[in-house]
Amino acid sequence: MSIFTRGFSGRGRDDNPALPPGQYLTEDFPVLSAGPTPNVDTDHWEFTITTESGAVHKWNWEQLMALPSEDIHTDIHCVTRWSKLGTTWRGVSLDTLFAEVETEYDYVMEHSYGGYTTNLPYEDIRDGKAWIAHTFEGEPLDPEHGGPARMLVPHLYFWKSAKWIHGLTMMKDDDPGFWEQNGYHAYGDPWQEQRYW
Ligand SMILES: Nc1nc2c(c(=O)[nH]1)N[C@H]1C(S)=C(S)[C@@H](COP(=O)(O)O)O[C@H]1N2
Ligand SMILES: [Mo]
């Protein structure tokens, strides 16, 4: 019995161990937006974290920039099957932003300028797994790619990385965001191929 079929290994089509199953490599950087690119300027930019107590933690652009930023080298995987390997970002860790936040809730809704939302478990943005990214390959993040700042949660499919991030709201239950209401998977692990449900 032959088992030397490409794809049988569970690797990506390009047979690269860094590619999750069913993904292919792209060298360019596709733009995927469900609507127009909102015009968000840093003078009026604001990021909030809202908890169950009603507390609203706020940062303006200057305050975000005053926090330590980290370099992030990571692969990104879109549910439409492109993956981009070895991308370089700079951003503020969500661990830094949550340092003073008290919450017992286990889920988070990301809210973007323009109305996009996406949900994920709180633990998936903790312990060095998620950032507010403001720089891509050494340049300020392009508005088409979410500039001035986007979420970066690279271990999940890229729809979980909200562009033009505006705020996070803690949730008791895992309520679905924009794509999740339209059939995308609630969690979205690319290594498990959790594309749709
Ligand atoms: N605000 C917002 N964020 C978003 C989206 C969107 O439509 N609006 N699309 C998501 C999807 S499906 C993907 S694949 C990535 C695409 O990011 P890119 O356009 O920088 O490649 O952004 C995600 N974040
Ligand atoms: Mo996507």
PDB file of C-alpha atoms and ligand atoms in Angstrom:
ATOM      1  CA  MET A   1       0.000   0.000   0.000  1.00  0.00           C
ATOM      2  CA  SER A   2       1.450   3.305  -1.035  1.00  0.00           C
ATOM      3  CA  ILE A   3       1.400   6.033   1.537  1.00  0.00           C
ATOM      4  CA  PHE A   4       3.764   8.363  -0.290  1.00  0.00           C
ATOM      5  CA  THR A   5       0.968  10.663  -1.323  1.00  0.00           C
ATOM      6  CA  ARG A   6       1.647  14.358  -1.038  1.00  0.00           C
ATOM      7  CA  GLY A   7      -0.634  15.782   1.574  1.00  0.00           C
ATOM      8  CA  PHE A   8      -1.008  12.478   3.388  1.00  0.00           C
ATOM      9  CA  SER A   9       1.633  13.611   5.881  1.00  0.00           C
ATOM     10  CA  GLY A  10      -0.761  16.296   7.025  1.00  0.00           C
ATOM     11  CA  ARG A  11       1.678  18.972   5.964  1.00  0.00           C
ATOM     12  CA  GLY A  12       0.904  21.864   3.683  1.00  0.00           C
ATOM     13  CA  ARG A  13       0.767  21.527  -0.063  1.00  0.00           C
ATOM     14  CA  ASP A  14       4.273  22.924  -0.382  1.00  0.00           C
ATOM     15  CA  ASP A  15       5.564  20.159   1.915  1.00  0.00           C
ATOM     16  CA  ASN A  16       7.172  22.690   4.252  1.00  0.00           C
ATOM     17  CA  PRO A  17       6.950  21.693   7.938  1.00  0.00           C
ATOM     18  CA  ALA A  18       6.247  25.340   8.852  1.00  0.00           C
ATOM     19  CA  LEU A  19       3.061  25.253   6.785  1.00  0.00           C
ATOM     20  CA  PRO A  20      -0.105  24.115   8.553  1.00  0.00           C
ATOM     21  CA  PRO A  21      -2.198  21.554   6.657  1.00  0.00           C
ATOM     22  CA  GLY A  22      -3.962  22.859   3.568  1.00  0.00           C
ATOM     23  CA  GLN A  23      -1.934  26.107   3.417  1.00  0.00           C
ATOM     24  CA  TYR A  24       0.337  27.377   0.641  1.00  0.00           C
ATOM     25  CA  LEU A  25       3.195  29.877   0.771  1.00  0.00           C
ATOM     26  CA  THR A  26       2.841  33.431  -0.451  1.00  0.00           C
ATOM     27  CA  GLU A  27       5.616  35.978  -0.772  1.00  0.00           C
ATOM     28  CA  ASP A  28       3.382  39.032  -1.145  1.00  0.00           C
ATOM     29  CA  PHE A  29       1.024  40.346   1.514  1.00  0.00           C
ATOM     30  CA  PRO A  30      -2.627  40.005   0.452  1.00  0.00           C
ATOM     31  CA  VAL A  31      -5.137  42.505   1.834  1.00  0.00           C
ATOM     32  CA  LEU A  32      -8.318  40.962   3.235  1.00  0.00           C
ATOM     33  CA  SER A  33     -10.882  43.405   4.567  1.00  0.00           C
ATOM     34  CA  ALA A  34     -14.620  42.913   4.929  1.00  0.00           C
ATOM     35  CA  GLY A  35     -15.219  46.629   4.278  1.00  0.00           C
ATOM     36  CA  PRO A  36     -13.459  49.876   3.418  1.00  0.00           C
ATOM     37  CA  THR A  37     -10.250  50.909   5.176  1.00  0.00           C
ATOM     38  CA  PRO A  38     -11.236  53.292   7.968  1.00  0.00           C
ATOM     39  CA  ASN A  39      -9.254  56.485   8.281  1.00  0.00           C
ATOM     40  CA  VAL A  40      -7.797  56.293  11.785  1.00  0.00           C
ATOM     41  CA  ASP A  41      -5.288  58.972  12.686  1.00  0.00           C
ATOM     42  CA  THR A  42      -3.030  58.686  15.688  1.00  0.00           C
ATOM     43  CA  ASP A  43      -4.129  62.067  17.112  1.00  0.00           C
ATOM     44  CA  HIS A  44      -7.548  60.609  17.822  1.00  0.00           C
ATOM     45  CA  TRP A  45      -6.624  56.963  18.236  1.00  0.00           C
ATOM     46  CA  GLU A  46      -7.797  55.330  21.418  1.00  0.00           C
ATOM     47  CA  PHE A  47      -7.574  51.785  22.713  1.00  0.00           C
ATOM     48  CA  THR A  48      -9.717  50.522  25.568  1.00  0.00           C
ATOM     49  CA  ILE A  49     -10.050  47.387  27.667  1.00  0.00           C
ATOM     50  CA  THR A  50     -13.494  47.068  29.257  1.00  0.00           C
ATOM     51  CA  THR A  51     -14.151  44.610  32.072  1.00  0.00           C
ATOM     52  CA  GLU A  52     -17.202  43.174  33.829  1.00  0.00           C
ATOM     53  CA  SER A  53     -16.985  45.783  36.614  1.00  0.00           C
ATOM     54  CA  GLY A  54     -17.586  48.523  34.051  1.00  0.00           C
ATOM     55  CA  ALA A  55     -13.977  49.716  34.351  1.00  0.00           C
ATOM     56  CA  VAL A  56     -12.640  51.126  31.086  1.00  0.00           C
ATOM     57  CA  HIS A  57      -8.845  51.175  30.770  1.00  0.00           C
ATOM     58  CA  LYS A  58      -7.777  53.663  28.086  1.00  0.00           C
ATOM     59  CA  TRP A  59      -4.629  54.422  26.145  1.00  0.00           C
ATOM     60  CA  ASN A  60      -4.058  57.110  23.560  1.00  0.00           C
ATOM     61  CA  TRP A  61      -1.326  56.818  20.922  1.00  0.00           C
ATOM     62  CA  GLU A  62       1.284  58.633  22.993  1.00  0.00           C
ATOM     63  CA  GLN A  63       0.617  56.374  25.949  1.00  0.00           C
ATOM     64  CA  LEU A  64       0.849  53.260  23.773  1.00  0.00           C
ATOM     65  CA  MET A  65       4.154  54.414  22.327  1.00  0.00           C
ATOM     66  CA  ALA A  66       5.501  55.094  25.832  1.00  0.00           C
ATOM     67  CA  LEU A  67       5.088  51.399  26.689  1.00  0.00           C
ATOM     68  CA  PRO A  68       7.810  48.888  25.824  1.00  0.00           C
ATOM     69  CA  SER A  69       7.490  47.440  22.322  1.00  0.00           C
ATOM     70  CA  GLU A  70       8.840  44.048  21.307  1.00  0.00           C
ATOM     71  CA  ASP A  71      10.093  42.614  18.028  1.00  0.00           C
ATOM     72  CA  ILE A  72       7.980  39.708  16.870  1.00  0.00           C
ATOM     73  CA  HIS A  73       9.159  37.199  14.245  1.00  0.00           C
ATOM     74  CA  THR A  74       6.317  34.984  13.232  1.00  0.00           C
ATOM     75  CA  ASP A  75       4.430  33.109  10.531  1.00  0.00           C
ATOM     76  CA  ILE A  76       0.868  34.124   9.683  1.00  0.00           C
ATOM     77  CA  HIS A  77      -1.876  31.892   8.299  1.00  0.00           C
ATOM     78  CA  CYS A  78      -5.066  33.047   6.604  1.00  0.00           C
ATOM     79  CA  VAL A  79      -8.089  30.771   6.476  1.00  0.00           C
ATOM     80  CA  THR A  80      -8.278  31.425   2.707  1.00  0.00           C
ATOM     81  CA  ARG A  81      -5.123  29.210   2.631  1.00  0.00           C
ATOM     82  CA  TRP A  82      -2.225  31.599   2.212  1.00  0.00           C
ATOM     83  CA  SER A  83       0.569  31.594   4.759  1.00  0.00           C
ATOM     84  CA  LYS A  84       3.418  34.038   5.024  1.00  0.00           C
ATOM     85  CA  LEU A  85       6.522  32.833   6.830  1.00  0.00           C
ATOM     86  CA  GLY A  86       9.050  34.835   8.815  1.00  0.00           C
ATOM     87  CA  THR A  87       7.258  38.173   9.071  1.00  0.00           C
ATOM     88  CA  THR A  88       8.673  40.843  11.391  1.00  0.00           C
ATOM     89  CA  TRP A  89       6.542  43.141  13.502  1.00  0.00           C
ATOM     90  CA  ARG A  90       6.896  45.493  16.427  1.00  0.00           C
ATOM     91  CA  GLY A  91       4.182  45.888  18.976  1.00  0.00           C
ATOM     92  CA  VAL A  92       3.118  46.157  22.602  1.00  0.00           C
ATOM     93  CA  SER A  93       2.410  42.868  24.333  1.00  0.00           C
ATOM     94  CA  LEU A  94      -1.137  42.379  25.603  1.00  0.00           C
ATOM     95  CA  ASP A  95       0.521  41.219  28.840  1.00  0.00           C
ATOM     96  CA  THR A  96       1.769  44.778  29.313  1.00  0.00           C
ATOM     97  CA  LEU A  97      -1.665  46.268  28.620  1.00  0.00           C
ATOM     98  CA  PHE A  98      -3.433  43.802  30.933  1.00  0.00           C
ATOM     99  CA  ALA A  99      -0.943  44.296  33.783  1.00  0.00           C
ATOM    100  CA  GLU A 100      -3.327  46.548  35.731  1.00  0.00           C
ATOM    101  CA  VAL A 101      -6.580  44.986  34.515  1.00  0.00           C
ATOM    102  CA  GLU A 102      -8.628  42.864  36.872  1.00  0.00           C
ATOM    103  CA  THR A 103     -11.066  40.393  35.370  1.00  0.00           C
ATOM    104  CA  GLU A 104     -12.538  36.996  36.108  1.00  0.00           C
ATOM    105  CA  TYR A 105     -13.952  36.563  32.612  1.00  0.00           C
ATOM    106  CA  ASP A 106     -12.451  33.989  30.249  1.00  0.00           C
ATOM    107  CA  TYR A 107     -13.262  35.416  26.807  1.00  0.00           C
ATOM    108  CA  VAL A 108     -12.457  38.552  24.847  1.00  0.00           C
ATOM    109  CA  MET A 109     -14.162  40.376  21.990  1.00  0.00           C
ATOM    110  CA  GLU A 110     -11.863  42.454  19.788  1.00  0.00           C
ATOM    111  CA  HIS A 111     -13.519  45.601  18.395  1.00  0.00           C
ATOM    112  CA  SER A 112     -12.140  47.500  15.409  1.00  0.00           C
ATOM    113  CA  TYR A 113     -12.674  50.974  14.043  1.00  0.00           C
ATOM    114  CA  GLY A 114     -15.163  50.279  11.259  1.00  0.00           C
ATOM    115  CA  GLY A 115     -17.151  47.727  13.258  1.00  0.00           C
ATOM    116  CA  TYR A 116     -15.286  44.433  12.725  1.00  0.00           C
ATOM    117  CA  THR A 117     -15.298  42.084  15.707  1.00  0.00           C
ATOM    118  CA  THR A 118     -13.667  38.767  16.524  1.00  0.00           C
ATOM    119  CA  ASN A 119     -13.758  36.610  19.662  1.00  0.00           C
ATOM    120  CA  LEU A 120     -11.164  34.493  21.414  1.00  0.00           C
ATOM    121  CA  PRO A 121     -10.320  33.030  24.822  1.00  0.00           C
ATOM    122  CA  TYR A 122      -8.494  35.384  27.202  1.00  0.00           C
ATOM    123  CA  GLU A 123      -5.702  32.838  27.634  1.00  0.00           C
ATOM    124  CA  ASP A 124      -4.920  33.127  23.917  1.00  0.00           C
ATOM    125  CA  ILE A 125      -3.837  36.742  24.302  1.00  0.00           C
ATOM    126  CA  ARG A 126      -1.757  36.124  27.456  1.00  0.00           C
ATOM    127  CA  ASP A 127       1.798  34.944  28.132  1.00  0.00           C
ATOM    128  CA  GLY A 128       3.476  36.407  25.056  1.00  0.00           C
ATOM    129  CA  LYS A 129       0.930  35.219  22.476  1.00  0.00           C
ATOM    130  CA  ALA A 130      -0.607  38.531  21.312  1.00  0.00           C
ATOM    131  CA  TRP A 131       0.370  42.124  20.589  1.00  0.00           C
ATOM    132  CA  ILE A 132      -0.955  45.479  19.471  1.00  0.00           C
ATOM    133  CA  ALA A 133       1.278  45.751  16.402  1.00  0.00           C
ATOM    134  CA  HIS A 134       2.167  49.180  14.998  1.00  0.00           C
ATOM    135  CA  THR A 135       5.158  48.327  12.781  1.00  0.00           C
ATOM    136  CA  PHE A 136       5.596  45.823   9.944  1.00  0.00           C
ATOM    137  CA  GLU A 137       9.013  45.054   8.441  1.00  0.00           C
ATOM    138  CA  GLY A 138      10.442  48.206  10.039  1.00  0.00           C
ATOM    139  CA  GLU A 139       7.793  50.583   8.654  1.00  0.00           C
ATOM    140  CA  PRO A 140       4.666  52.037  10.265  1.00  0.00           C
ATOM    141  CA  LEU A 141       1.829  49.603   9.623  1.00  0.00           C
ATOM    142  CA  ASP A 142       0.082  50.369   6.330  1.00  0.00           C
ATOM    143  CA  PRO A 143      -3.591  51.457   6.736  1.00  0.00           C
ATOM    144  CA  GLU A 144      -4.689  48.596   4.448  1.00  0.00           C
ATOM    145  CA  HIS A 145      -3.056  46.148   6.843  1.00  0.00           C
ATOM    146  CA  GLY A 146      -4.641  47.702   9.917  1.00  0.00           C
ATOM    147  CA  GLY A 147      -2.554  50.792  10.603  1.00  0.00           C
ATOM    148  CA  PRO A 148      -2.026  52.616  12.779  1.00  0.00           C
ATOM    149  CA  ALA A 149      -2.335  49.478  14.918  1.00  0.00           C
ATOM    150  CA  ARG A 150      -3.809  45.997  14.748  1.00  0.00           C
ATOM    151  CA  MET A 151      -4.049  42.950  16.917  1.00  0.00           C
ATOM    152  CA  LEU A 152      -1.479  40.283  16.158  1.00  0.00           C
ATOM    153  CA  VAL A 153      -2.423  36.791  17.388  1.00  0.00           C
ATOM    154  CA  PRO A 154      -0.328  34.685  15.048  1.00  0.00           C
ATOM    155  CA  HIS A 155      -0.990  31.238  16.532  1.00  0.00           C
ATOM    156  CA  LEU A 156      -4.630  31.490  15.325  1.00  0.00           C
ATOM    157  CA  TYR A 157      -5.906  32.047  11.781  1.00  0.00           C
ATOM    158  CA  PHE A 158      -5.327  35.656  10.782  1.00  0.00           C
ATOM    159  CA  TRP A 159      -8.999  36.692  10.949  1.00  0.00           C
ATOM    160  CA  LYS A 160      -8.452  36.682  14.755  1.00  0.00           C
ATOM    161  CA  SER A 161      -5.959  39.561  14.312  1.00  0.00           C
ATOM    162  CA  ALA A 162      -8.311  42.543  14.106  1.00  0.00           C
ATOM    163  CA  LYS A 163      -7.055  45.428  11.996  1.00  0.00           C
ATOM    164  CA  TRP A 164      -7.615  49.039  13.215  1.00  0.00           C
ATOM    165  CA  ILE A 165      -8.004  47.750  16.740  1.00  0.00           C
ATOM    166  CA  HIS A 166     -10.108  50.028  18.951  1.00  0.00           C
ATOM    167  CA  GLY A 167     -10.746  47.972  22.055  1.00  0.00           C
ATOM    168  CA  LEU A 168     -11.202  44.696  23.855  1.00  0.00           C
ATOM    169  CA  THR A 169     -14.228  43.760  25.919  1.00  0.00           C
ATOM    170  CA  MET A 170     -14.071  40.954  28.449  1.00  0.00           C
ATOM    171  CA  MET A 171     -16.895  38.406  28.085  1.00  0.00           C
ATOM    172  CA  LYS A 172     -18.239  35.721  30.381  1.00  0.00           C
ATOM    173  CA  ASP A 173     -19.143  33.455  27.450  1.00  0.00           C
ATOM    174  CA  ASP A 174     -17.572  32.908  24.049  1.00  0.00           C
ATOM    175  CA  ASP A 175     -19.874  35.018  21.882  1.00  0.00           C
ATOM    176  CA  PRO A 176     -19.171  34.938  18.131  1.00  0.00           C
ATOM    177  CA  GLY A 177     -17.638  37.900  16.300  1.00  0.00           C
ATOM    178  CA  PHE A 178     -18.187  38.995  12.685  1.00  0.00           C
ATOM    179  CA  TRP A 179     -16.806  36.009  10.753  1.00  0.00           C
ATOM    180  CA  GLU A 180     -17.680  33.559  13.514  1.00  0.00           C
ATOM    181  CA  GLN A 181     -21.372  34.524  13.090  1.00  0.00           C
ATOM    182  CA  ASN A 182     -20.915  33.825   9.390  1.00  0.00           C
ATOM    183  CA  GLY A 183     -19.655  30.278   9.792  1.00  0.00           C
ATOM    184  CA  TYR A 184     -15.996  30.626  10.723  1.00  0.00           C
ATOM    185  CA  HIS A 185     -14.763  28.469  13.575  1.00  0.00           C
ATOM    186  CA  ALA A 186     -15.084  29.871  17.107  1.00  0.00           C
ATOM    187  CA  TYR A 187     -11.388  29.186  17.885  1.00  0.00           C
ATOM    188  CA  GLY A 188      -9.494  28.866  14.590  1.00  0.00           C
ATOM    189  CA  ASP A 189      -6.331  26.806  15.197  1.00  0.00           C
ATOM    190  CA  PRO A 190      -4.539  26.509  11.824  1.00  0.00           C
ATOM    191  CA  TRP A 191      -2.731  23.305  12.872  1.00  0.00           C
ATOM    192  CA  GLN A 192      -6.101  21.650  13.535  1.00  0.00           C
ATOM    193  CA  GLU A 193      -7.591  23.184  10.375  1.00  0.00           C
ATOM    194  CA  GLN A 194     -10.375  24.789  12.395  1.00  0.00           C
ATOM    195  CA  ARG A 195     -11.621  26.826   9.437  1.00  0.00           C
ATOM    196  CA  TYR A 196     -15.396  26.611   9.521  1.00  0.00           C
ATOM    197  CA  TRP A 197     -17.986  24.782  11.526  1.00  0.00           C
TER     198      TRP A 197
HETATM  199  N1  LIG B   1     -10.971  45.220  11.156  1.00  0.00           N
HETATM  200  C1  LIG B   1     -10.754  44.134  10.397  1.00  0.00           C
HETATM  201  N2  LIG B   1      -9.793  43.277  10.771  1.00  0.00           N
HETATM  202  C2  LIG B   1      -9.547  42.170  10.030  1.00  0.00           C
HETATM  203  C3  LIG B   1     -10.299  41.878   8.871  1.00  0.00           C
HETATM  204  C4  LIG B   1     -11.322  42.797   8.514  1.00  0.00           C
HETATM  205  O1  LIG B   1     -12.036  42.611   7.520  1.00  0.00           O
HETATM  206  N3  LIG B   1     -11.513  43.917   9.294  1.00  0.00           N
HETATM  207  N4  LIG B   1     -10.050  40.735   8.153  1.00  0.00           N
HETATM  208  C5  LIG B   1      -9.381  39.649   8.856  1.00  0.00           C
HETATM  209  C6  LIG B   1      -8.916  38.616   7.953  1.00  0.00           C
HETATM  210  S1  LIG B   1     -10.071  37.513   7.360  1.00  0.00           S
HETATM  211  C7  LIG B   1      -7.592  38.452   7.657  1.00  0.00           C
HETATM  212  S2  LIG B   1      -7.016  37.151   6.753  1.00  0.00           S
HETATM  213  C8  LIG B   1      -6.607  39.473   8.063  1.00  0.00           C
HETATM  214  C9  LIG B   1      -5.987  40.055   6.824  1.00  0.00           C
HETATM  215  O2  LIG B   1      -4.992  40.972   7.173  1.00  0.00           O
HETATM  216  P1  LIG B   1      -4.231  41.695   5.998  1.00  0.00           P
HETATM  217  O3  LIG B   1      -5.261  42.417   5.173  1.00  0.00           O
HETATM  218  O4  LIG B   1      -3.240  42.591   6.670  1.00  0.00           O
HETATM  219  O5  LIG B   1      -3.552  40.603   5.201  1.00  0.00           O
HETATM  220  O6  LIG B   1      -7.168  40.540   8.819  1.00  0.00           O
HETATM  221  C10 LIG B   1      -8.210  40.177   9.678  1.00  0.00           C
HETATM  222  N5  LIG B   1      -8.570  41.331  10.442  1.00  0.00           N
HETATM  223 MO    MO B   2      -8.741  35.761   6.404  1.00  0.00          MO
END
